[in-house]
CSV table of C-alpha atoms and ligand atoms in Angstrom, one decimal:
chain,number,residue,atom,x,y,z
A,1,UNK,CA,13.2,-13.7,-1.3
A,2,UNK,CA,14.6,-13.1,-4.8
A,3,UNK,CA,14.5,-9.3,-4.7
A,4,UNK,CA,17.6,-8.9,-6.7
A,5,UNK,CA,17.3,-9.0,-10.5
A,6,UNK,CA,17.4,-13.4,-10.6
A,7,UNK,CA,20.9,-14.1,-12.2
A,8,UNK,CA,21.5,-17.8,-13.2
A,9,UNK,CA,20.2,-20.9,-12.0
A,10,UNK,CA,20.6,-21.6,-7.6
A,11,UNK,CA,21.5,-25.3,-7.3
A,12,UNK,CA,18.0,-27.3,-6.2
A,13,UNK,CA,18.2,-27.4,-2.1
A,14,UNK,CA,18.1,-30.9,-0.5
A,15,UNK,CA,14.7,-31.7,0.8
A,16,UNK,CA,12.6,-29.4,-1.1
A,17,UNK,CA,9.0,-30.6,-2.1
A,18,UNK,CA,8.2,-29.5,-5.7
A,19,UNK,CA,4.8,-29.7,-7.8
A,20,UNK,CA,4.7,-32.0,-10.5
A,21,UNK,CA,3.3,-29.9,-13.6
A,22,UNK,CA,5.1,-26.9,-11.9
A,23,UNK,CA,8.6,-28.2,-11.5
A,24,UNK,CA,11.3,-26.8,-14.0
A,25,UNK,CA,10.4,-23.8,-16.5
A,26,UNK,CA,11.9,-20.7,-16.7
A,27,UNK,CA,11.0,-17.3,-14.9
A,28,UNK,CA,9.6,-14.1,-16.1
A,29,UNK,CA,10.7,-11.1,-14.4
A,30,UNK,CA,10.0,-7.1,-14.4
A,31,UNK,CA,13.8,-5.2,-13.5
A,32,UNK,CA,13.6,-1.9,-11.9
A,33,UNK,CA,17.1,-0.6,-13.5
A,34,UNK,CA,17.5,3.1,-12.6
A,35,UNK,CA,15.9,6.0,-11.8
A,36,UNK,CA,13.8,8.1,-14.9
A,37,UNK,CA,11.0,7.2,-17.2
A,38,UNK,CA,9.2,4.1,-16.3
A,39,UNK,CA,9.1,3.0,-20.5
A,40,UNK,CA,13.4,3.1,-20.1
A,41,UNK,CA,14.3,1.6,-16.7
A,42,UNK,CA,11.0,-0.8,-16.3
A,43,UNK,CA,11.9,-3.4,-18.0
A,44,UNK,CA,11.4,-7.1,-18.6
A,45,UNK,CA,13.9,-10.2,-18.2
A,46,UNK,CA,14.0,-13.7,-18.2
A,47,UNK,CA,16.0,-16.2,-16.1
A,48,UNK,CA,16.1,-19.6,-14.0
A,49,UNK,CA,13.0,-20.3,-11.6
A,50,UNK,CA,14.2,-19.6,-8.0
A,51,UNK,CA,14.1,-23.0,-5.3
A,52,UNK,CA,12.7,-23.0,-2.0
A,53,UNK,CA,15.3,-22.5,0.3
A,54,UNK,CA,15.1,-23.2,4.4
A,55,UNK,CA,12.1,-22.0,6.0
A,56,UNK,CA,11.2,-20.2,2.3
A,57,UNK,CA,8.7,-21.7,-0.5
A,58,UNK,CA,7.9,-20.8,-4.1
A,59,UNK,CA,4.7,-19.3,-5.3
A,60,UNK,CA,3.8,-19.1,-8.6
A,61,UNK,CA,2.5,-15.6,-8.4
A,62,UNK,CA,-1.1,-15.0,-9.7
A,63,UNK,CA,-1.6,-11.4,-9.6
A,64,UNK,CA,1.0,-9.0,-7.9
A,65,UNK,CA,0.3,-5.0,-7.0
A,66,UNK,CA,1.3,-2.1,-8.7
A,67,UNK,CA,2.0,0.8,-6.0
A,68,UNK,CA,2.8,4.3,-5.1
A,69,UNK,CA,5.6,2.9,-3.9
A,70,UNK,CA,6.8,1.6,-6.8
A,71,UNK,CA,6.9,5.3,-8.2
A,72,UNK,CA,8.4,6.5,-5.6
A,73,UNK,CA,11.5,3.8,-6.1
A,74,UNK,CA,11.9,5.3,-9.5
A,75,UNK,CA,11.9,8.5,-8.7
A,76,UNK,CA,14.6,7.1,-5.6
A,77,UNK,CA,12.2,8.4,-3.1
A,78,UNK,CA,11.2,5.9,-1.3
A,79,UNK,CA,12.1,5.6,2.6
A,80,UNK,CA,13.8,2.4,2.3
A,81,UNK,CA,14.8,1.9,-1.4
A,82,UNK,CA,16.8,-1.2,-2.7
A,83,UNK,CA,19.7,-0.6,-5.2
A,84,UNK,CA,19.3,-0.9,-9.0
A,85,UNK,CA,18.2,-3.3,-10.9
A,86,UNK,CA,16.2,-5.2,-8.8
A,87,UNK,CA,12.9,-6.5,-9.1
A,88,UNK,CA,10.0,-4.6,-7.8
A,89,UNK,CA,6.2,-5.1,-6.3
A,90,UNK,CA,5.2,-4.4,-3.0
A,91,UNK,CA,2.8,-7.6,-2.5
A,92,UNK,CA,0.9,-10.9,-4.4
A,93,UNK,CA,-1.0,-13.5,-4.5
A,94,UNK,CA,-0.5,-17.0,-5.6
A,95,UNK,CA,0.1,-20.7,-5.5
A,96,UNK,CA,3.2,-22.9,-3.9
A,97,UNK,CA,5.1,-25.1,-6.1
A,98,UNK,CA,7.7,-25.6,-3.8
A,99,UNK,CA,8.6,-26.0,0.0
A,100,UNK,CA,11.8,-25.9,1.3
A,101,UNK,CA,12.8,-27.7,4.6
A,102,UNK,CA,12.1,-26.7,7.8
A,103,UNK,CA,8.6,-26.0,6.7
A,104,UNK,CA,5.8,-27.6,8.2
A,105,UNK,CA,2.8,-25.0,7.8
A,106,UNK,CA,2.4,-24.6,4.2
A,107,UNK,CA,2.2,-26.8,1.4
A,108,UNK,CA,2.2,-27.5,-2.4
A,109,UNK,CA,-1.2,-25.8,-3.8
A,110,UNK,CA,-1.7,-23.8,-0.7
A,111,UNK,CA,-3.4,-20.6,-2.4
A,112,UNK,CA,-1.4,-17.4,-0.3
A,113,UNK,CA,-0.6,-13.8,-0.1
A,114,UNK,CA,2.9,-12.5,0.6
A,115,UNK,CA,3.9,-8.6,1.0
A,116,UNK,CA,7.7,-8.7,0.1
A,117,UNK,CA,7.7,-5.1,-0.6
A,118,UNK,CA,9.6,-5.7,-3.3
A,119,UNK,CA,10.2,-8.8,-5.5
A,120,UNK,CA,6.8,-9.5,-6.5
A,121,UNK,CA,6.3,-8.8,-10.2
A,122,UNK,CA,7.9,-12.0,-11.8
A,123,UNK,CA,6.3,-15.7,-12.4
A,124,UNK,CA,7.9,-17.8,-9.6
A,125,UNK,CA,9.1,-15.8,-6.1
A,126,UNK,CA,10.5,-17.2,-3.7
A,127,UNK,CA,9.3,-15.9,0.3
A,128,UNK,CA,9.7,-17.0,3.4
A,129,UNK,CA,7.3,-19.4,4.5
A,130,UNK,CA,6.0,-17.7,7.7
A,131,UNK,CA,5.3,-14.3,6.4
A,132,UNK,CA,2.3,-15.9,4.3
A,133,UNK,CA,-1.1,-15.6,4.9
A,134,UNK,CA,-3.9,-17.8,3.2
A,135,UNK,CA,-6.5,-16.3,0.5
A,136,UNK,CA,-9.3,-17.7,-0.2
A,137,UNK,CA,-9.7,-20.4,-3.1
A,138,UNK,CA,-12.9,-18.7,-4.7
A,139,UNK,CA,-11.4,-15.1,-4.6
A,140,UNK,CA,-10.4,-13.0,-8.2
A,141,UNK,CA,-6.4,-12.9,-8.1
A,142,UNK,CA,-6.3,-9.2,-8.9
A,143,UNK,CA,-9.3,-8.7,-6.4
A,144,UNK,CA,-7.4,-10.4,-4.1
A,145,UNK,CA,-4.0,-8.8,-4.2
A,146,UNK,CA,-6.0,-5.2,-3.8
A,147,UNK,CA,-6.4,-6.3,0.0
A,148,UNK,CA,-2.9,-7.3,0.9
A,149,UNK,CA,-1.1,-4.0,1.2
A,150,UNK,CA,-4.1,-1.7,0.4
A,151,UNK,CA,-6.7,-3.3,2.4
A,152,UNK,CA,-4.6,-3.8,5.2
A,153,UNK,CA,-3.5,-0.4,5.7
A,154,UNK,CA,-6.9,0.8,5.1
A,155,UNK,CA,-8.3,-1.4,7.8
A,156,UNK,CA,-5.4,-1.3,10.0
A,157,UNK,CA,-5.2,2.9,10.1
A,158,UNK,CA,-9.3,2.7,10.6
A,159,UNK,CA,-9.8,0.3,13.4
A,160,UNK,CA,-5.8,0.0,15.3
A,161,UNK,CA,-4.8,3.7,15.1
A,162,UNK,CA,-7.2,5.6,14.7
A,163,UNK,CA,-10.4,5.8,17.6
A,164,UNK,CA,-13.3,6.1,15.5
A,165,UNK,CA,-16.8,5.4,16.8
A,166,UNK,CA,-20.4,4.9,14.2
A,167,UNK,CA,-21.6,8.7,13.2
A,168,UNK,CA,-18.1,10.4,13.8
A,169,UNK,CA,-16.8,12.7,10.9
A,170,UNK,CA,-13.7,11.5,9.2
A,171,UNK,CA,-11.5,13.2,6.6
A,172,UNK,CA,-9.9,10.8,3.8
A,173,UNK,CA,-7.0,12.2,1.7
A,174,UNK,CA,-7.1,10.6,-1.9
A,175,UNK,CA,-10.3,9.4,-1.7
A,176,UNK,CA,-10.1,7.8,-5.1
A,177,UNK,CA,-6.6,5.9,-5.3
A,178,UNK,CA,-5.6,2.0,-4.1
A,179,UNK,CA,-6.0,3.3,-0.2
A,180,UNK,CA,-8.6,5.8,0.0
A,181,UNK,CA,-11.4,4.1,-2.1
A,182,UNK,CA,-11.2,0.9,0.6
A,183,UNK,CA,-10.5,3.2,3.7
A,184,UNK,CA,-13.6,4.7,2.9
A,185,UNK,CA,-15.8,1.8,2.0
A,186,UNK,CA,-14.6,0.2,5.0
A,187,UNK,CA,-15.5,3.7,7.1
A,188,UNK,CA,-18.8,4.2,5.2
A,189,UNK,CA,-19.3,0.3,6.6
A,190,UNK,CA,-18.4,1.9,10.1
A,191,UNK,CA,-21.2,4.1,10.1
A,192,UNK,CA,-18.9,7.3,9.9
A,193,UNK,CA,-19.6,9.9,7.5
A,194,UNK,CA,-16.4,10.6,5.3
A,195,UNK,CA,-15.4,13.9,4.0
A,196,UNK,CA,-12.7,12.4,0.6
A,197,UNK,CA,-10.5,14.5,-1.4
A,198,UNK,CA,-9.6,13.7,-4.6
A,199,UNK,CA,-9.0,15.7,-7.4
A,200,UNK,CA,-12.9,16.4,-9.7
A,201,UNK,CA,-12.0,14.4,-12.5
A,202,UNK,CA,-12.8,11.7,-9.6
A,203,UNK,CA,-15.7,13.7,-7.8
A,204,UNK,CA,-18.3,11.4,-9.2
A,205,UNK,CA,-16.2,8.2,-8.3
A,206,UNK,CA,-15.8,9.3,-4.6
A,207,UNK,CA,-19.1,9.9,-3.7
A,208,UNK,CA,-20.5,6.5,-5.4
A,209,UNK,CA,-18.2,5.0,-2.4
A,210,UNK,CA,-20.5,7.3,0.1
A,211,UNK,CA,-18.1,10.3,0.4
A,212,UNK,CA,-18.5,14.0,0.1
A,213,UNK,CA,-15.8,15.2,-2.8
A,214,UNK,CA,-13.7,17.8,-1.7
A,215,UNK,CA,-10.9,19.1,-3.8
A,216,UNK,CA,-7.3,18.9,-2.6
A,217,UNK,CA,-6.3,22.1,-4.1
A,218,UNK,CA,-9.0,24.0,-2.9
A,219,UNK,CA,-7.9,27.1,-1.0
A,220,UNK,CA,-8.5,27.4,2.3
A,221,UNK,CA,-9.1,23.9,2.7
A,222,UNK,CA,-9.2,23.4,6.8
A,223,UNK,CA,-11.7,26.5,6.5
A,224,UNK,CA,-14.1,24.4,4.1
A,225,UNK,CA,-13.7,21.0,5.9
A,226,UNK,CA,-14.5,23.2,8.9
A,227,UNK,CA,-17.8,24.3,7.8
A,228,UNK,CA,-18.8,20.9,6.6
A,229,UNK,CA,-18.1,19.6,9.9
A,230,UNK,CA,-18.1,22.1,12.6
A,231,UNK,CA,-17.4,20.4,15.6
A,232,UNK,CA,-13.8,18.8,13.5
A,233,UNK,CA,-13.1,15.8,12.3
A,234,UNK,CA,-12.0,12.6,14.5
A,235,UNK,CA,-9.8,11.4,12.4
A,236,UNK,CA,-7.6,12.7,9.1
A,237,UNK,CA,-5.5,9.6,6.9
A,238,UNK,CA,-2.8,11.6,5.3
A,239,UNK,CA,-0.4,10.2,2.8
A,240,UNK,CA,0.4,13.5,1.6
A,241,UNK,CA,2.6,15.0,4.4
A,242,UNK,CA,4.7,18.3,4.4
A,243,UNK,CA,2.8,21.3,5.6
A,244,UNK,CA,-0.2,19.9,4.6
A,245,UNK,CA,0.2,18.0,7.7
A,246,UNK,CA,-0.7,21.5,9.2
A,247,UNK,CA,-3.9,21.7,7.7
A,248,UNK,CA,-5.1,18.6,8.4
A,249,UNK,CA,-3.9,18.9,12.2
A,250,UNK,CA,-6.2,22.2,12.4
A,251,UNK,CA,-9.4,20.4,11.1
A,252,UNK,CA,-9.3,17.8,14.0
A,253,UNK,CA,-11.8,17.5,16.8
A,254,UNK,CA,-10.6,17.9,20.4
A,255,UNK,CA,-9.7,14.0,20.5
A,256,UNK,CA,-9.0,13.2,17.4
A,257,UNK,CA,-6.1,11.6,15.9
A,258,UNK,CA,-4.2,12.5,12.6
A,259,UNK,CA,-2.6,9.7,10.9
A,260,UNK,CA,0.4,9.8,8.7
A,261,UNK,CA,1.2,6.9,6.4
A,262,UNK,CA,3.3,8.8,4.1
A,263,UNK,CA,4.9,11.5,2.5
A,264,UNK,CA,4.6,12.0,-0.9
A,265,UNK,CA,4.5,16.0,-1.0
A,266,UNK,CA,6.2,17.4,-4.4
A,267,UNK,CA,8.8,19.3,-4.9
A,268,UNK,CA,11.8,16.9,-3.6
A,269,UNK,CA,14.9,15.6,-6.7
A,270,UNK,CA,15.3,12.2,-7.1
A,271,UNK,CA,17.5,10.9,-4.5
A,272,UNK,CA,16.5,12.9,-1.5
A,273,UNK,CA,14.7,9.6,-0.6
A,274,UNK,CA,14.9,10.7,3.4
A,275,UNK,CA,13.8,14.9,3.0
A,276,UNK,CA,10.3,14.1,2.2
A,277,UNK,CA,9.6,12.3,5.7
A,278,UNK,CA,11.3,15.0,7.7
A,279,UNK,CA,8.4,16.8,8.3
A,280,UNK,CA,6.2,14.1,9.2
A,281,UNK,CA,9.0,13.3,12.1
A,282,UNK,CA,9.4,16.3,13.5
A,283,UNK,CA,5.7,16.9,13.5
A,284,UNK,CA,4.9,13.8,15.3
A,285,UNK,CA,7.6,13.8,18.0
A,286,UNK,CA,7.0,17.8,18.7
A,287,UNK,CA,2.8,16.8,18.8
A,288,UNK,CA,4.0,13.6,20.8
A,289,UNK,CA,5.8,15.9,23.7
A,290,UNK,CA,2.7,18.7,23.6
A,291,UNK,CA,0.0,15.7,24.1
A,292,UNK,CA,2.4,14.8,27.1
A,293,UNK,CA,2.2,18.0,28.6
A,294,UNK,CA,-1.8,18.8,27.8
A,295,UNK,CA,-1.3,21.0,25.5
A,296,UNK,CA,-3.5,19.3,22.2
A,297,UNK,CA,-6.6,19.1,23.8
A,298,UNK,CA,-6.7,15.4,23.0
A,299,UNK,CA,-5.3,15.6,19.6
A,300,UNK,CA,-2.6,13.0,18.5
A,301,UNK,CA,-0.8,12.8,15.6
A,302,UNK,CA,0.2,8.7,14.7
A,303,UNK,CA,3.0,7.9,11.8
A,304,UNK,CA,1.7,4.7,10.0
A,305,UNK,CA,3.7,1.7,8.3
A,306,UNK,CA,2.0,-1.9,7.3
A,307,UNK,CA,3.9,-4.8,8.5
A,308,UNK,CA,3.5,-8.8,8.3
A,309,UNK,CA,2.9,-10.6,11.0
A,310,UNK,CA,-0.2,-11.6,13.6
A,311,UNK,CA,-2.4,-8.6,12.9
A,312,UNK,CA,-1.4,-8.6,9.4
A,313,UNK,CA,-2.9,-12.4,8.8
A,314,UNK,CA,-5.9,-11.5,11.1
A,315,UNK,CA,-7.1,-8.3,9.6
A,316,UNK,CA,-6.5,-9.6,6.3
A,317,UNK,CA,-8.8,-12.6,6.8
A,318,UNK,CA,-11.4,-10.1,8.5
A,319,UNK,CA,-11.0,-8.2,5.1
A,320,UNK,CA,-11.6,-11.5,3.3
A,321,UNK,CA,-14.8,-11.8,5.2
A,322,UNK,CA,-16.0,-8.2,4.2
A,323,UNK,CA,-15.5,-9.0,0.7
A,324,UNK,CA,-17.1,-12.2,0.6
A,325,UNK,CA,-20.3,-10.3,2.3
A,326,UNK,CA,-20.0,-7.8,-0.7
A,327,UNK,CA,-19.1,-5.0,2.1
A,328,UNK,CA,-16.0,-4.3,0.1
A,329,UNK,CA,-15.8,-3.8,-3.6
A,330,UNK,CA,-12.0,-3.4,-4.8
A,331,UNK,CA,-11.8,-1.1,-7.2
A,332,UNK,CA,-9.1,-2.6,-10.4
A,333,UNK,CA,-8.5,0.3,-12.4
A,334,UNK,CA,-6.3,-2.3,-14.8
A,335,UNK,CA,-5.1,-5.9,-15.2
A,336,UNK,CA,-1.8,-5.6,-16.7
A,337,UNK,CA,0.6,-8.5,-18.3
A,338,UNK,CA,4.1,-8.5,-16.9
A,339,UNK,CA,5.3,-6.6,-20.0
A,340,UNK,CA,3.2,-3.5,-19.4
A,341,UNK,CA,4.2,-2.9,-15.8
A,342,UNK,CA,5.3,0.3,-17.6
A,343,UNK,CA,2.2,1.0,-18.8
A,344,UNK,CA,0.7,0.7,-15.1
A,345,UNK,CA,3.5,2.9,-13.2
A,346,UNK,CA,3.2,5.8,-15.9
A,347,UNK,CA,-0.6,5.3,-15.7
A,348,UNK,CA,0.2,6.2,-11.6
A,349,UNK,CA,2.4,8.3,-12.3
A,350,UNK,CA,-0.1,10.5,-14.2
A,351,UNK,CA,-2.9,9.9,-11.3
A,352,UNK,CA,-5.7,9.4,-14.1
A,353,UNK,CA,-7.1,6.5,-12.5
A,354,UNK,CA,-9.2,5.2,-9.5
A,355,UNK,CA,-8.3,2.2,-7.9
A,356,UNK,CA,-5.4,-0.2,-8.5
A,357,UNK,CA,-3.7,-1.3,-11.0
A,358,UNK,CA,-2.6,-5.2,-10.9
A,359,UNK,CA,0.2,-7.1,-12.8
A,360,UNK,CA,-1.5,-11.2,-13.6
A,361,UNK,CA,2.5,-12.4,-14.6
B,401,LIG,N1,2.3,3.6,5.4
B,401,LIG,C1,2.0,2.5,4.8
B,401,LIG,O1,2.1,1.4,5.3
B,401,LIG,C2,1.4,2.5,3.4
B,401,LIG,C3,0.8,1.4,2.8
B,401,LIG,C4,0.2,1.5,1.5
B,401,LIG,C5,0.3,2.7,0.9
B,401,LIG,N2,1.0,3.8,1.4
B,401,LIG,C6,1.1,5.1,0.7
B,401,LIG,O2,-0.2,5.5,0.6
B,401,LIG,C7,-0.3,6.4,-0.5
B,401,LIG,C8,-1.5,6.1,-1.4
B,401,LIG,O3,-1.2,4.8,-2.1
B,401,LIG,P1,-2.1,4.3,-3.2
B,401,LIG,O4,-1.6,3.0,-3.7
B,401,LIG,O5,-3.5,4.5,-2.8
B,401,LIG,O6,-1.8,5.5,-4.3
B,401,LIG,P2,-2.7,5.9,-5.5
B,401,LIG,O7,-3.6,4.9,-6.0
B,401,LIG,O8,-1.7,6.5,-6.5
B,401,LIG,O9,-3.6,7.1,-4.9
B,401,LIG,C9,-3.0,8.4,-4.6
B,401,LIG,C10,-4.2,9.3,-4.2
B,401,LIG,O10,-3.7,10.5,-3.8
B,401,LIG,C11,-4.5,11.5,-4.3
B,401,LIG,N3,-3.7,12.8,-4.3
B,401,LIG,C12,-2.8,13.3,-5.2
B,401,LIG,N4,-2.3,14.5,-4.8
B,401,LIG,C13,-2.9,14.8,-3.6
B,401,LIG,C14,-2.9,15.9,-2.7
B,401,LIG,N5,-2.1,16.9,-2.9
B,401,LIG,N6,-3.7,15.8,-1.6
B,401,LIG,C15,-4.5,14.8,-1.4
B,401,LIG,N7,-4.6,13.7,-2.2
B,401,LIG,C16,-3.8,13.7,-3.3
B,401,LIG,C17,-4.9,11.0,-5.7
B,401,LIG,O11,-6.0,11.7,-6.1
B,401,LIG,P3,-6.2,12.0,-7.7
B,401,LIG,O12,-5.8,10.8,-8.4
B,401,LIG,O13,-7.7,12.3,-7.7
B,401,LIG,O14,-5.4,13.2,-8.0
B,401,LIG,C18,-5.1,9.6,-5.4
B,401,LIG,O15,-6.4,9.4,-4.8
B,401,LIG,C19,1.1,6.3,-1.2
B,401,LIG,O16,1.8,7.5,-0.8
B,401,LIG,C20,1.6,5.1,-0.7
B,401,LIG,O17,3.0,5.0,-0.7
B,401,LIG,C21,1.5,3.7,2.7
């Protein structure tokens, strides 16, 4: 995958399968060059198209996410950051030119969806060929690229970790960004009823997705989730972490499981890309040992991270189905040309919008 900032031309590999009107033609890339304001070190470039290499193909990338995590690599706090410049974008949709050899599953004009994690906001990628997963021909682009990562956790976190059943409470942190607002159409569609915070600029936006608002910085939060569901909740999705992990621990109901899928609790410098998640670790092996030894009453505590592979391809297609059946209604808070990716990190960076933003490169 060309991850790395491209530099000049590869030579062509032998026994690569190229599309006509495709072949040739230069790339557009975003660069990622340091850590700072997104309007210094987001940047745009230009270079030779990559070529299919064994077992890889090229897609001519459609639409491509724009992601927390993206903000988090600026900031260098991300878990598992590459080094400067590179080029970002967690996933994408799009079209192969171009198969290398060795590949027999895929071909020219296969529409797909990769999830690189990074590597996606440029005009021609190239990805290994069996990470893909097929998207539908009549689906949006942006639409689309909303339900690789997103959708996938969402759905993933709901029905494989968590064990949630139709009328169970739930508690959804972030109710209103890329995550939350399909975690809880999807749990709405579940039949549970979901208790979402979200800050009240979003109230409005939150409960039009069938959720009860709650405000994140209200005080004595576990106390008011409490008395809106008395019994606790069976499940919490937190991507905050820290203490907070604390709180939403307290509000569960005897069986219930807490799931962490990230940690991106302020206060931390740029460059302590590890300290963030140290709570989240400790907390889950110490609740790991007590639920061993009886001591949670049922209660588990379950660290989160999306992955390609089987379940990926399957879930996504189920996802497919659900948006087809107008189940599932992706929020796009923008559609962004390649030179105001930016304009879309600063935009999540600020938190004044619901949904996800998408570069169409
Ligand atoms: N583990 C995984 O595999 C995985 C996969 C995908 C994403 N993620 C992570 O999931 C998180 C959400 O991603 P996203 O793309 O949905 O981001 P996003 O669109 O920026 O949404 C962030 C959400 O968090 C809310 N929020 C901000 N501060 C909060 C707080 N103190 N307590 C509770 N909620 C708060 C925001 O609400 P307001 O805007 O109303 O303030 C917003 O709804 C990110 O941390 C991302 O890295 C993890």
């Amino acid at each position: 995958m060309t991850a790395q900032a491209p530099g000049p031309a590869e030579p062509t590999s032998s026994g690569a399968k190229a599309a006509g009107p495709e072949a040739g033609g230069a790339n557009v890339f975003v660069r990622m060059t340091g850590t700072g304001d997104p309007e210094r070190h987001v940047t745009l470039g230009t270079g030779e198209r990559p070529v299919a290499g064994r077992g890889k193909v090229v897609v001519r990338v459609e639409a491509a996410g724009v992601s927390y995590a993206e903000v988090q690599m600026l900031q260098h706090l991300h878990p598992f950051p590459p080094s400067f410049p590179f080029v970002p974008g967690y996933d994408l949709v799009g079209r192969i030119t171009e198969v290398g050899p060795g590949v027999t599953d895929r071909q020219v004009g296969d529409r797909v969806a990769a999830m690189p994690r990074h590597g996606s906001w440029q005009r021609y990628v190239e990805t290994p060929a069996k990470t893909l997963a097929t998207v539908p021909e009549e689906q949006d682009a942006a639409v689309a690229v909303a339900l690789v990562t997103n959708g996938v956790t969402a759905w993933q976190m709901l029905h494989r970790v968590a064990d949630v059943r139709p009328g169970d409470a739930v508690l959804v942190h972030g109710a209103s960004g890329g995550v939350g607002t399909l975690l809880t159409q999807l749990a709405v569609h579940h039949g549970l009823r979901v208790i979402g915070t979200a800050s009240p600029a979003k109230h409005d936006a939150v409960r039009a997705l069938g959720a009860e608002p709650l405000d994140y910085r209200t005080p004595g939060l576990p106390a008011v989730v409490r008395e809106l569901a008395p019994g606790g909740v069976r499940a919490v999705f937190d991507h905050v972490g820290g203490r907070g992990l604390d709180d939403s621990w307290a509000v569960l109901a005897d069986g219930g499981t807490l799931v962490s899928y990230d940690s991106s609790v302020a206060g931390y410098r740029p460059g302590q890309w590890f300290r963030p998640h140290v709570p989240a670790l400790r907390r889950t092996v110490r609740r790991w040992a007590a639920r061993h030894l009886g001591l949670t009453r049922g209660r588990r505590m379950s660290m989160y991270y999306v992955k390609p592979g089987k379940d990926f391809n399957d879930d996504l297609a189920a996802l497919h189905g659900l948006l087809a059946n107008g189940v599932l209604r992706p929020e796009i808070a923008g559609r962004h040309p390649l030179d105001e990716a930016a304009v879309a990190v600063r935009a999540l960076l600020h938190g004044s919008t619901v949904g996800k933003h998408v570069l169409l490169p």
